[in-house]
Coordinates of C-alpha atoms in Angstrom, one line a residue:
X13 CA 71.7 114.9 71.7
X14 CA 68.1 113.4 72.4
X15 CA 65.9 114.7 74.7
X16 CA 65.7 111.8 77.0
X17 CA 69.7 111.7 76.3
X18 CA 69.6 115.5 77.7
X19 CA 67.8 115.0 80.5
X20 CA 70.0 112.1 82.1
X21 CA 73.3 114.2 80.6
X22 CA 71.5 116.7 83.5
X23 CA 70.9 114.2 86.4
X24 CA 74.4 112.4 86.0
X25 CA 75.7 116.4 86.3
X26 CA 73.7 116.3 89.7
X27 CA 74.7 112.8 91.0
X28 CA 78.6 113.2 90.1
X29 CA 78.3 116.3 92.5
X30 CA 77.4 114.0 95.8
X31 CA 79.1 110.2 95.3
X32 CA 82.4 109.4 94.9
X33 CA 84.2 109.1 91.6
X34 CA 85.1 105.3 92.0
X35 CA 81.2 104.7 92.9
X36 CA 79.5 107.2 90.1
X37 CA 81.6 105.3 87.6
X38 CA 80.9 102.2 88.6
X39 CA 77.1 102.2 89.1
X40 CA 76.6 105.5 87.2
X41 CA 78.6 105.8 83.9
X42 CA 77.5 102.4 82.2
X43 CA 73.8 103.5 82.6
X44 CA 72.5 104.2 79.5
X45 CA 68.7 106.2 79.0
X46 CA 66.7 104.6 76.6
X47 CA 63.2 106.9 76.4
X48 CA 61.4 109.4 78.7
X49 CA 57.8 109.0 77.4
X50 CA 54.2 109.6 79.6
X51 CA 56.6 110.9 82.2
X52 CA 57.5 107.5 82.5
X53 CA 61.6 107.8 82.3
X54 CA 63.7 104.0 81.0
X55 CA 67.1 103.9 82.2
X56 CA 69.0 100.6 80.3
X57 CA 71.2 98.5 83.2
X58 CA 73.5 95.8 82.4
X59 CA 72.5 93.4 84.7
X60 CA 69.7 92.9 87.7
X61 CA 72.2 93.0 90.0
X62 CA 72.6 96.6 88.9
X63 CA 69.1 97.0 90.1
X64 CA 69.6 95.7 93.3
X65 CA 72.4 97.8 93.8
X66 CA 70.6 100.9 92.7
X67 CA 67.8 99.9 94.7
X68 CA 69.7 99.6 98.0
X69 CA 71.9 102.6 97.9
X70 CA 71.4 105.2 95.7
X71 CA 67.1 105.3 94.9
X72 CA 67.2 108.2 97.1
X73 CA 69.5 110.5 95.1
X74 CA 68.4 108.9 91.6
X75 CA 64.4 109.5 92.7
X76 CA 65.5 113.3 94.3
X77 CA 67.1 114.0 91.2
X78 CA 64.7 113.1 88.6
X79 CA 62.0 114.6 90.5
X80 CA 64.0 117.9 90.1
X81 CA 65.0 117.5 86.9
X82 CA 61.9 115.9 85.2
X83 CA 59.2 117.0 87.6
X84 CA 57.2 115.2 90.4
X85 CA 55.5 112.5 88.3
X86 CA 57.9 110.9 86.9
X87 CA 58.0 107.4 86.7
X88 CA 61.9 105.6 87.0
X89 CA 61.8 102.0 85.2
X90 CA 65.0 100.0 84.2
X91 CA 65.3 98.0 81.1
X92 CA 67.6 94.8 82.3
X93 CA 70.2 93.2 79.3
X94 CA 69.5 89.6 79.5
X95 CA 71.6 87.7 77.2
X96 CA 73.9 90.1 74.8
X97 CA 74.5 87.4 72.4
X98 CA 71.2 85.9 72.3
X99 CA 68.4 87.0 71.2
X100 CA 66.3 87.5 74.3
X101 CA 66.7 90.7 74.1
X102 CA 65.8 92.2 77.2
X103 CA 62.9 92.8 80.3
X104 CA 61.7 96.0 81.7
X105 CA 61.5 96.2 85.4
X106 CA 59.6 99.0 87.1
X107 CA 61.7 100.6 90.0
X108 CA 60.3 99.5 93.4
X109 CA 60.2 101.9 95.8
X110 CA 56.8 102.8 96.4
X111 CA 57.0 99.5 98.1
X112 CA 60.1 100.7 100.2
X113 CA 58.6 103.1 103.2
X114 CA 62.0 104.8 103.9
X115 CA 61.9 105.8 100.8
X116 CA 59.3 108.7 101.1
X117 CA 60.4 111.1 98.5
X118 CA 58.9 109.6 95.7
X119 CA 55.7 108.2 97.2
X120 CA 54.4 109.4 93.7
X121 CA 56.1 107.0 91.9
X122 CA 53.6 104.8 89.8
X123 CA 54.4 101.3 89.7
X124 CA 54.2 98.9 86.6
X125 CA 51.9 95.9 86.7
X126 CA 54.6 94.0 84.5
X127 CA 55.8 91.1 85.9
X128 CA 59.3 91.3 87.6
X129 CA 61.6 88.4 86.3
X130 CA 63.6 86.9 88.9
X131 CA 67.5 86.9 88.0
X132 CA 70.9 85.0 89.0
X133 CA 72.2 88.3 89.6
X134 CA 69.7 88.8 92.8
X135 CA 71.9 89.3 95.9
X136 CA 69.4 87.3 98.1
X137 CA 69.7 84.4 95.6
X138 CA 73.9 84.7 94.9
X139 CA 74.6 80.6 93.8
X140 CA 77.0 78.9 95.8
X141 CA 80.6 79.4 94.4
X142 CA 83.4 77.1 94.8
X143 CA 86.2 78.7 96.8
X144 CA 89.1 76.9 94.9
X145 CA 90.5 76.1 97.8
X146 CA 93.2 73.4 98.6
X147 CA 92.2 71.7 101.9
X148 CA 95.8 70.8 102.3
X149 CA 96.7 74.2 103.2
X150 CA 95.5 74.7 106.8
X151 CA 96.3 76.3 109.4
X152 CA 96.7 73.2 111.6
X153 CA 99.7 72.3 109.3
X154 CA 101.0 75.6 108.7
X155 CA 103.6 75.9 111.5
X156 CA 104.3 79.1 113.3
X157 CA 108.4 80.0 113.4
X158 CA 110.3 83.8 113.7
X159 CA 110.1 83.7 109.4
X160 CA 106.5 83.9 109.5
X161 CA 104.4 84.9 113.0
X162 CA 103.3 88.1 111.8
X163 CA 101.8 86.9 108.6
X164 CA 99.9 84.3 110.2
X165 CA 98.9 85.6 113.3
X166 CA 97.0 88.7 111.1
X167 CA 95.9 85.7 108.7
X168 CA 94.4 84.1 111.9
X169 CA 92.7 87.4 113.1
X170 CA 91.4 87.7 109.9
X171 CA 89.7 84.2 109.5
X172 CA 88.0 84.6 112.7
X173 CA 86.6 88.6 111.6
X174 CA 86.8 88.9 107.7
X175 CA 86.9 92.8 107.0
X176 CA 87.1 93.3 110.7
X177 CA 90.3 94.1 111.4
X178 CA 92.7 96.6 111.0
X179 CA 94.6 93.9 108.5
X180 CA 92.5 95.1 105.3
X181 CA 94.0 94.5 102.8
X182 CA 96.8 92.2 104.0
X183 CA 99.6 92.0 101.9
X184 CA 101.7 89.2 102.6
X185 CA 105.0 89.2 100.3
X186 CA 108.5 86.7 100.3
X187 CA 110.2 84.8 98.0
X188 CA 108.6 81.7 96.2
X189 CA 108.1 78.5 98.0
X190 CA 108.1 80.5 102.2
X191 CA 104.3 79.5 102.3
X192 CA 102.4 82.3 100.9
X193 CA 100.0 80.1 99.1
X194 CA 99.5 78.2 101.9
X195 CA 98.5 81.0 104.3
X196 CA 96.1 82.2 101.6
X197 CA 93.8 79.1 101.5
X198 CA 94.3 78.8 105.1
X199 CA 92.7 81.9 105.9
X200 CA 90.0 81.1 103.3
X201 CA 89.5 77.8 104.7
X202 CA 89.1 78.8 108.3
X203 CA 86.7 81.6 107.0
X204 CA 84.9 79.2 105.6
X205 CA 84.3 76.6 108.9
X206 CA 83.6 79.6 110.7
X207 CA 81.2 81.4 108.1
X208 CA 79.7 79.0 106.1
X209 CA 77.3 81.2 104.3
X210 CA 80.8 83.5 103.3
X211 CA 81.1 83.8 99.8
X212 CA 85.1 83.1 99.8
X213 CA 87.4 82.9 96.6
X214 CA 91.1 82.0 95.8
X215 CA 92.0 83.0 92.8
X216 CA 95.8 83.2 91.4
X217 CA 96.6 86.5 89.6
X218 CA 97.1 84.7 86.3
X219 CA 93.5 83.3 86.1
X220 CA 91.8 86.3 86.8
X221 CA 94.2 88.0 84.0
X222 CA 92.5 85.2 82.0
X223 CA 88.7 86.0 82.9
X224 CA 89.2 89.7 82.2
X225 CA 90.6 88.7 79.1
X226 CA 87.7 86.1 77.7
X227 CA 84.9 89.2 79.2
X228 CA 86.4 92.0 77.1
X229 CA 86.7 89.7 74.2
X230 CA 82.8 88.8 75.0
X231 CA 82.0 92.3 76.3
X232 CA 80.7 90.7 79.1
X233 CA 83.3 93.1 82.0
X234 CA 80.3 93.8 83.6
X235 CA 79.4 90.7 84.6
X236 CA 83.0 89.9 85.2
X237 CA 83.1 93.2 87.6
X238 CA 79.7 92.1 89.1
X239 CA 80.7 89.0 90.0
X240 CA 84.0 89.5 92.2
X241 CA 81.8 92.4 93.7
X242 CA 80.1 89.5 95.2
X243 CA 82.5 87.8 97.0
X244 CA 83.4 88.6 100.6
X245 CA 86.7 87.4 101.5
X246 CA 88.8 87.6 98.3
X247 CA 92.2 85.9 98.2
X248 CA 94.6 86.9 95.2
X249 CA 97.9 84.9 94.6
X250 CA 100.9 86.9 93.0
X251 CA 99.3 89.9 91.9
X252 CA 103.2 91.0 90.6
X253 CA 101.4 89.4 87.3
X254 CA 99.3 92.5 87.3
X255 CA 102.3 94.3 86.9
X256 CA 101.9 96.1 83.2
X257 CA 98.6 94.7 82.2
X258 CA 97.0 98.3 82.2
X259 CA 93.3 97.0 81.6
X260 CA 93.3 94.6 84.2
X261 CA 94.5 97.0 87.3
X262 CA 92.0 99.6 86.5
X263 CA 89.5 96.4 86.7
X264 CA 90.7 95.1 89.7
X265 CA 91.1 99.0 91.1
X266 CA 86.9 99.2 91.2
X267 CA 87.0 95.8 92.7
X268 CA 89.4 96.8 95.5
X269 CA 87.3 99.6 95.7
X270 CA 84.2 98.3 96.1
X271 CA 85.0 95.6 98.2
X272 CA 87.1 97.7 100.8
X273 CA 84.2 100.0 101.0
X274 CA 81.4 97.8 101.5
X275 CA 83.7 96.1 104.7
X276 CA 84.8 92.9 102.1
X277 CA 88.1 91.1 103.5
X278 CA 91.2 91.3 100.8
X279 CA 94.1 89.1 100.7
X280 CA 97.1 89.8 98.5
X281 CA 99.9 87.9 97.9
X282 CA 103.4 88.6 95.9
X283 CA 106.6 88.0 95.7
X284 CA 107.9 91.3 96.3
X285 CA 106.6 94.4 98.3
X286 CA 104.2 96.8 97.3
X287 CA 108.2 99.2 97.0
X288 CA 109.7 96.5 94.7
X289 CA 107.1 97.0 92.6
X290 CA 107.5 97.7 88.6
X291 CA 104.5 98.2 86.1
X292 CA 101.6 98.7 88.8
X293 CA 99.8 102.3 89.1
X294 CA 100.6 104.1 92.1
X295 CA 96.8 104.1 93.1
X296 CA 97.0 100.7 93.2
X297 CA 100.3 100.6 95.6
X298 CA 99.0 102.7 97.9
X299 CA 95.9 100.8 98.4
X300 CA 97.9 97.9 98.8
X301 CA 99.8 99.4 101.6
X302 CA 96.4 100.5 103.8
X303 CA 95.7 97.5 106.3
X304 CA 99.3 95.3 106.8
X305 CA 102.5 94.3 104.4
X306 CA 103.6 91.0 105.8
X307 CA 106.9 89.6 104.7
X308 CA 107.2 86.0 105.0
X309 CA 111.3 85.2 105.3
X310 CA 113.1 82.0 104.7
X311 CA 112.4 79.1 107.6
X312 CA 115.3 79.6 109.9
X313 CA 116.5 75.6 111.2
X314 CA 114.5 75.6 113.9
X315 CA 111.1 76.1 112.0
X316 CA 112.7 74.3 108.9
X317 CA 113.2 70.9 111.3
X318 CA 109.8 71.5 113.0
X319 CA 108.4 71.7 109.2
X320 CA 109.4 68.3 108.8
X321 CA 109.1 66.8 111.8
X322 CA 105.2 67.5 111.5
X323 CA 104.8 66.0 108.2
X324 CA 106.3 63.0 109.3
X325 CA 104.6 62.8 112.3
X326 CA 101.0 63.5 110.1
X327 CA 102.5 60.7 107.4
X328 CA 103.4 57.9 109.9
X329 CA 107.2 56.9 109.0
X330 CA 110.0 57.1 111.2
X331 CA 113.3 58.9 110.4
X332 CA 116.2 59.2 112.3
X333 CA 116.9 61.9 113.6
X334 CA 120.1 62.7 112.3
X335 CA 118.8 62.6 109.0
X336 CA 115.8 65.3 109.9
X337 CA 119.0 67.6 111.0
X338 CA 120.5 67.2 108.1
X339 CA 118.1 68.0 105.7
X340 CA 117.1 71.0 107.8
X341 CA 120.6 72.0 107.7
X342 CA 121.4 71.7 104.1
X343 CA 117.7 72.4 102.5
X344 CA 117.5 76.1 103.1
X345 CA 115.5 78.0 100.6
X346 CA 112.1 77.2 100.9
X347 CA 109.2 75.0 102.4
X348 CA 108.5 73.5 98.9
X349 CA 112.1 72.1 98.7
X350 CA 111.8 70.7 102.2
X351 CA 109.0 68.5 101.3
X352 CA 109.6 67.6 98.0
X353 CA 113.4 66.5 100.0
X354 CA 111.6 64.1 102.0
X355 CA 109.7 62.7 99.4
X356 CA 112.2 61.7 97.3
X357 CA 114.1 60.0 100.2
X358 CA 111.5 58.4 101.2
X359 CA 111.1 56.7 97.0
X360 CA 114.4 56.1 96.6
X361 CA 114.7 54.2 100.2
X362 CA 111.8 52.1 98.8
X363 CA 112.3 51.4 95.1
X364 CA 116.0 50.3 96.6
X365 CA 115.1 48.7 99.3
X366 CA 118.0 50.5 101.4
X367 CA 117.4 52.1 104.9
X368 CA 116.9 55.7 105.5
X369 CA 120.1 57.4 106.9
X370 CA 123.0 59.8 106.4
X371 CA 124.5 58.2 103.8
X372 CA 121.2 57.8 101.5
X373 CA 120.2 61.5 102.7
X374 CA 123.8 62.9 101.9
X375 CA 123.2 61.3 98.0
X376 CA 120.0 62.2 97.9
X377 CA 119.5 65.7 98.5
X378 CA 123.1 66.5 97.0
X379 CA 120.6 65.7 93.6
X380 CA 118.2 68.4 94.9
X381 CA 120.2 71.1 96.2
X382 CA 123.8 72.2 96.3
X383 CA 125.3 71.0 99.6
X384 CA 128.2 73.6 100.7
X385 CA 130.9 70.9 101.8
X386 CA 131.8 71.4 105.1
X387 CA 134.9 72.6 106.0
X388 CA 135.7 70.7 109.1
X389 CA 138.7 72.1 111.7
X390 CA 140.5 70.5 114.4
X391 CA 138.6 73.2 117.2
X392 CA 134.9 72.0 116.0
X393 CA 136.6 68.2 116.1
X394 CA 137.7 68.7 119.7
X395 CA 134.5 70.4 120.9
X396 CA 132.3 67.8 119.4
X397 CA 134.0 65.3 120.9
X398 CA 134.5 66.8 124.7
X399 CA 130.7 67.1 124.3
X400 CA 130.1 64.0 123.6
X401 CA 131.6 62.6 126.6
X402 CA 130.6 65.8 129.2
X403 CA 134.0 67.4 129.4
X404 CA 135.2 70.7 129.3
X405 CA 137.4 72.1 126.3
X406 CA 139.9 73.0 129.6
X407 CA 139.9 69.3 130.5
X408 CA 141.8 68.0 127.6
X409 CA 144.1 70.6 128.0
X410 CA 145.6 69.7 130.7
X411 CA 148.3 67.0 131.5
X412 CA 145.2 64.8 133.2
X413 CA 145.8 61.2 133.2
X414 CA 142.5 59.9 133.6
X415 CA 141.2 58.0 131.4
X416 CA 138.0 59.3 130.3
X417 CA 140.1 62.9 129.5
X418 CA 143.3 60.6 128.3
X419 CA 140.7 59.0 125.7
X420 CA 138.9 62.2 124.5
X421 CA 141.7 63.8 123.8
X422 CA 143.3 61.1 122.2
X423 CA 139.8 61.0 120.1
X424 CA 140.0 64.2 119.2
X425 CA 143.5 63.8 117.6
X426 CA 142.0 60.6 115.7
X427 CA 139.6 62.7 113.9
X428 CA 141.7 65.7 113.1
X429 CA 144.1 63.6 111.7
X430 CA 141.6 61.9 109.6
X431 CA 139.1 64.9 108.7
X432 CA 140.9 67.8 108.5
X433 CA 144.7 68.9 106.8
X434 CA 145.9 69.9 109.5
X435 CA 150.0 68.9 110.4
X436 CA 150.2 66.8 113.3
X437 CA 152.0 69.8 115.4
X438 CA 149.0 72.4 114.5
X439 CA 146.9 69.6 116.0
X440 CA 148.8 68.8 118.9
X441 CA 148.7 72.4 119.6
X442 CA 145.1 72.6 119.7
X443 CA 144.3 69.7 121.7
X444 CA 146.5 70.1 124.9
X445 CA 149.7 71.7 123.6
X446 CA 150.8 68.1 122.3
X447 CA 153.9 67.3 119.9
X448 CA 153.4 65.9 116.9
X449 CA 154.8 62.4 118.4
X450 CA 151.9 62.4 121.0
X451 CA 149.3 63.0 118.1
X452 CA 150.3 59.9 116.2
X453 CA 150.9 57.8 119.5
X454 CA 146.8 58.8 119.8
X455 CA 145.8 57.7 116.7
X456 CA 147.4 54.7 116.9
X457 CA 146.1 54.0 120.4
X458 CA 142.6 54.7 119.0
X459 CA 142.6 52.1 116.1
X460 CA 144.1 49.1 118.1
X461 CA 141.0 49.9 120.6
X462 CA 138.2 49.8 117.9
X463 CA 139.9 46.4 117.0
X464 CA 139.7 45.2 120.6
X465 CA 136.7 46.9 122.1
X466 CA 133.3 47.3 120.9
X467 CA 132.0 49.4 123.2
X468 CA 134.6 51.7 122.4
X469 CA 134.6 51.2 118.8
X470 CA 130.1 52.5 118.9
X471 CA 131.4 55.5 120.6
X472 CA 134.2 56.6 118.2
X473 CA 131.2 55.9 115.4
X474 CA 128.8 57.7 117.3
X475 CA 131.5 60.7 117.2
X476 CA 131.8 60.4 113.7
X477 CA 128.2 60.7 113.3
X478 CA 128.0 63.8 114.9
X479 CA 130.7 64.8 113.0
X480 CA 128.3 64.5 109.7
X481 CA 125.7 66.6 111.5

């Protein structure tokens, strides 16, 4: 071993002692020394930003320890890797804190008169990154039901005080299509219309796999880990896919790391929680579980129906009602199928020219999802229909001639005849305790009305409507 590789062998022995292991191998262990000549001691960095970072945090321990290593007039200067693959080779930058008055320890540091090349890598001069955000996905259209309050209340808090809150890192975690991805770049987009200068990024856990891929084969990880170091709110879509990729979850491990640390705001997403989880080191699960684990369930009807009810309300058309119930009923998985439901009613009503109701809904989303067919009984029949026309299930058990109860119940056996399988006595004995006689006396009375009157005839269709519901 060199000299000049002995002597910083002897400092890093001093310097493991008082940081953390995450933060001595991060800033630490890819320091290499390159010559300690004229007391004047060259410490090669990968990057500027490495500089900074030195600068800021750790120039009192570095300068304490070389002093006691190396002796009071030593001299600290960093040679800074410009291009690895070109042939610029690299600058030397003297160490700057003789300029720094906090910094007192090494007011006998000697500063080079070389000229200090200003780098991308500067913190105070970060570029402007773009957050790959989808400005679709916003909180304004991101409607609050039971399924998912929890996940985006916190995602609300956050927006409003990234790395803030107790929600650090927020997990959130359901099956695919509840709205995970659209909480994500709601949070990011909220963060940035309240924090402009916020360096936010949405990311999905596939194309980062990608980067770290294309920087090992470049050997540029450095400047891969540098980078997301950057970023202040960092939102990562279905990290599962990190699940067995060893290299990229000790990666991502110093990011968290860092990040959390320094008071950076992480969102995670996956379709399974941090417990589910195959393939991921437990270091890495029990980071996830530190701020809040947030499971996003399947819309229940009332959220699915207010879903889609906002989207058309946002695109302008008009849909009857019915129909909205229907698809709310029947599409029952996911946000992404509700959508995608209403879009391809809305083609098909166009490119054939027919109007929008039950029967094009019924053929339409039968192509989409699998519609349980409804098993319809004479007690749901006679319900509907005494609720239709404001009467108790009591009434039209009684021996009541008046008309409006005389014509419900005779309804009532109309449509259990025609809907269900039931015999003629098992439906005479649930409407009123009827023979089988009276049942098809009902039914008969029914159709001759329909023929005769059309006010009657709406309201035995608007029955059957509900029926479909």
């Amino acid at each position: 071993m060199s000299p000049c590789a002995q002597l910083w062998s002897e400092c890093l022995t001093i310097i493991k002692d008082n940081i953390n292991e995450t933060s001595f191998n991060t800033w630490f262990a890819p320091i290499v020394p390159v010559q300690f000549e004229n007391n004047t001691f060259v410490l090669q960095v990968p990057s500027q930003f490495f500089v900074e970072h030195i600068e800021d945090k750790y120039i009192d321990l570095l300068g304490m320890t070389l002093m006691r290593v190396a002796g009071p007039e030593t001299r600290l200067e960093y040679r800074v890797l410009i291009d690895k693959q070109a042939d610029t080779g690299s600058i030397q930058v003297p160490s700057t804190v003789a300029q720094k008055p906090k910094h007192q320890p090494l007011n006998n540091t000697t500063i080079s008169k070389q000229q200090v090349i200003v780098s991308p890598y500067q913190r105070m001069q970060l570029p402007d990154i773009d957050p790959q955000l989808n400005p679709s996905f916003n909180f304004n259209n991101l409607i609050e039901g039971k399924s998912n309050k929890l996940a985006r209340t916190a995602g609300v808090s956050i927006a409003n005080e990234p790395g803030k809150t107790i929600f650090n890192p927020l997990f959130v975690y359901g099956k695919s299509g509840v709205g995970k991805t659209h909480l994500c770049n709601a949070i990011g987009i909220m963060t940035k219309q309240l924090y402009p200068d916020k360096r936010v990024l949405y990311v999905s856990a596939n194309t980062f796999q990608i980067q770290y891929t294309d920087a090992v084969r470049n050997n540029t990880q450095n400047d891969f880990l540098n980078f997301y170091q950057t970023i202040d709110v960092l939102l990562i879509d279905d990290i599962q896919e990190f699940s067995g990729k060893t290299g990229t979850q000790n990666t991502f491990f110093h990011i968290f790391n860092h990040l959390h640390q320094t008071g950076k705001q992480l969102v995670l997403t996956s379709d399974r929680s941090p417990l589910e989880m195959v393939g991921m080191e437990q270091r890495l699960l029990t980071r996830f579980k530190w701020g809040l684990s947030a499971e996003i369930e399947k819309p229940d009807f009332e959220l699915r129906k207010a879903i889609l009810e906002d989207k058309i309300y946002r695109d302008g058309l008009d849909i009857p009602e019915n129909v909205v119930n229907f698809i709310a009923e029947n599409v029952v998985d996911n946000v992404r199928d509700l959508e995608g439901s209403l879009i391809s009613l809305l083609a098909h009503s166009t490119l054939t020219n027919m109007p929008i109701d039950i029967s094009l809904a019924e053929k339409v989303i039968s192509r989409i999802v699998n519609i349980a067919p409804k098993v319809m009984t004479v007690e749901h029949i006679r319900d509907t229909v005494c609720d239709y026309f404001n009467l108790s299930v009591d009434a039209i058990s009684t021996r009541s001639r008046k008309m409006e109860v005389v014509q419900a119940r005779q309804v009532a056996m109309y449509f259990s005849k025609m809907l269900t399988k039931s015999s003629l006595a098992t439906i005479g004995m649930h409407i009123g305790r009827r023979d089988h006689a009276t049942v098809l006396h009902a039914c008969k009375k029914v159709e001759d009305l329909m023929d005769t009157d059309k006010h009657f005839r709406k309201e035995v269709e608007e029955i059957k409507e509900r029926l479909k519901m």
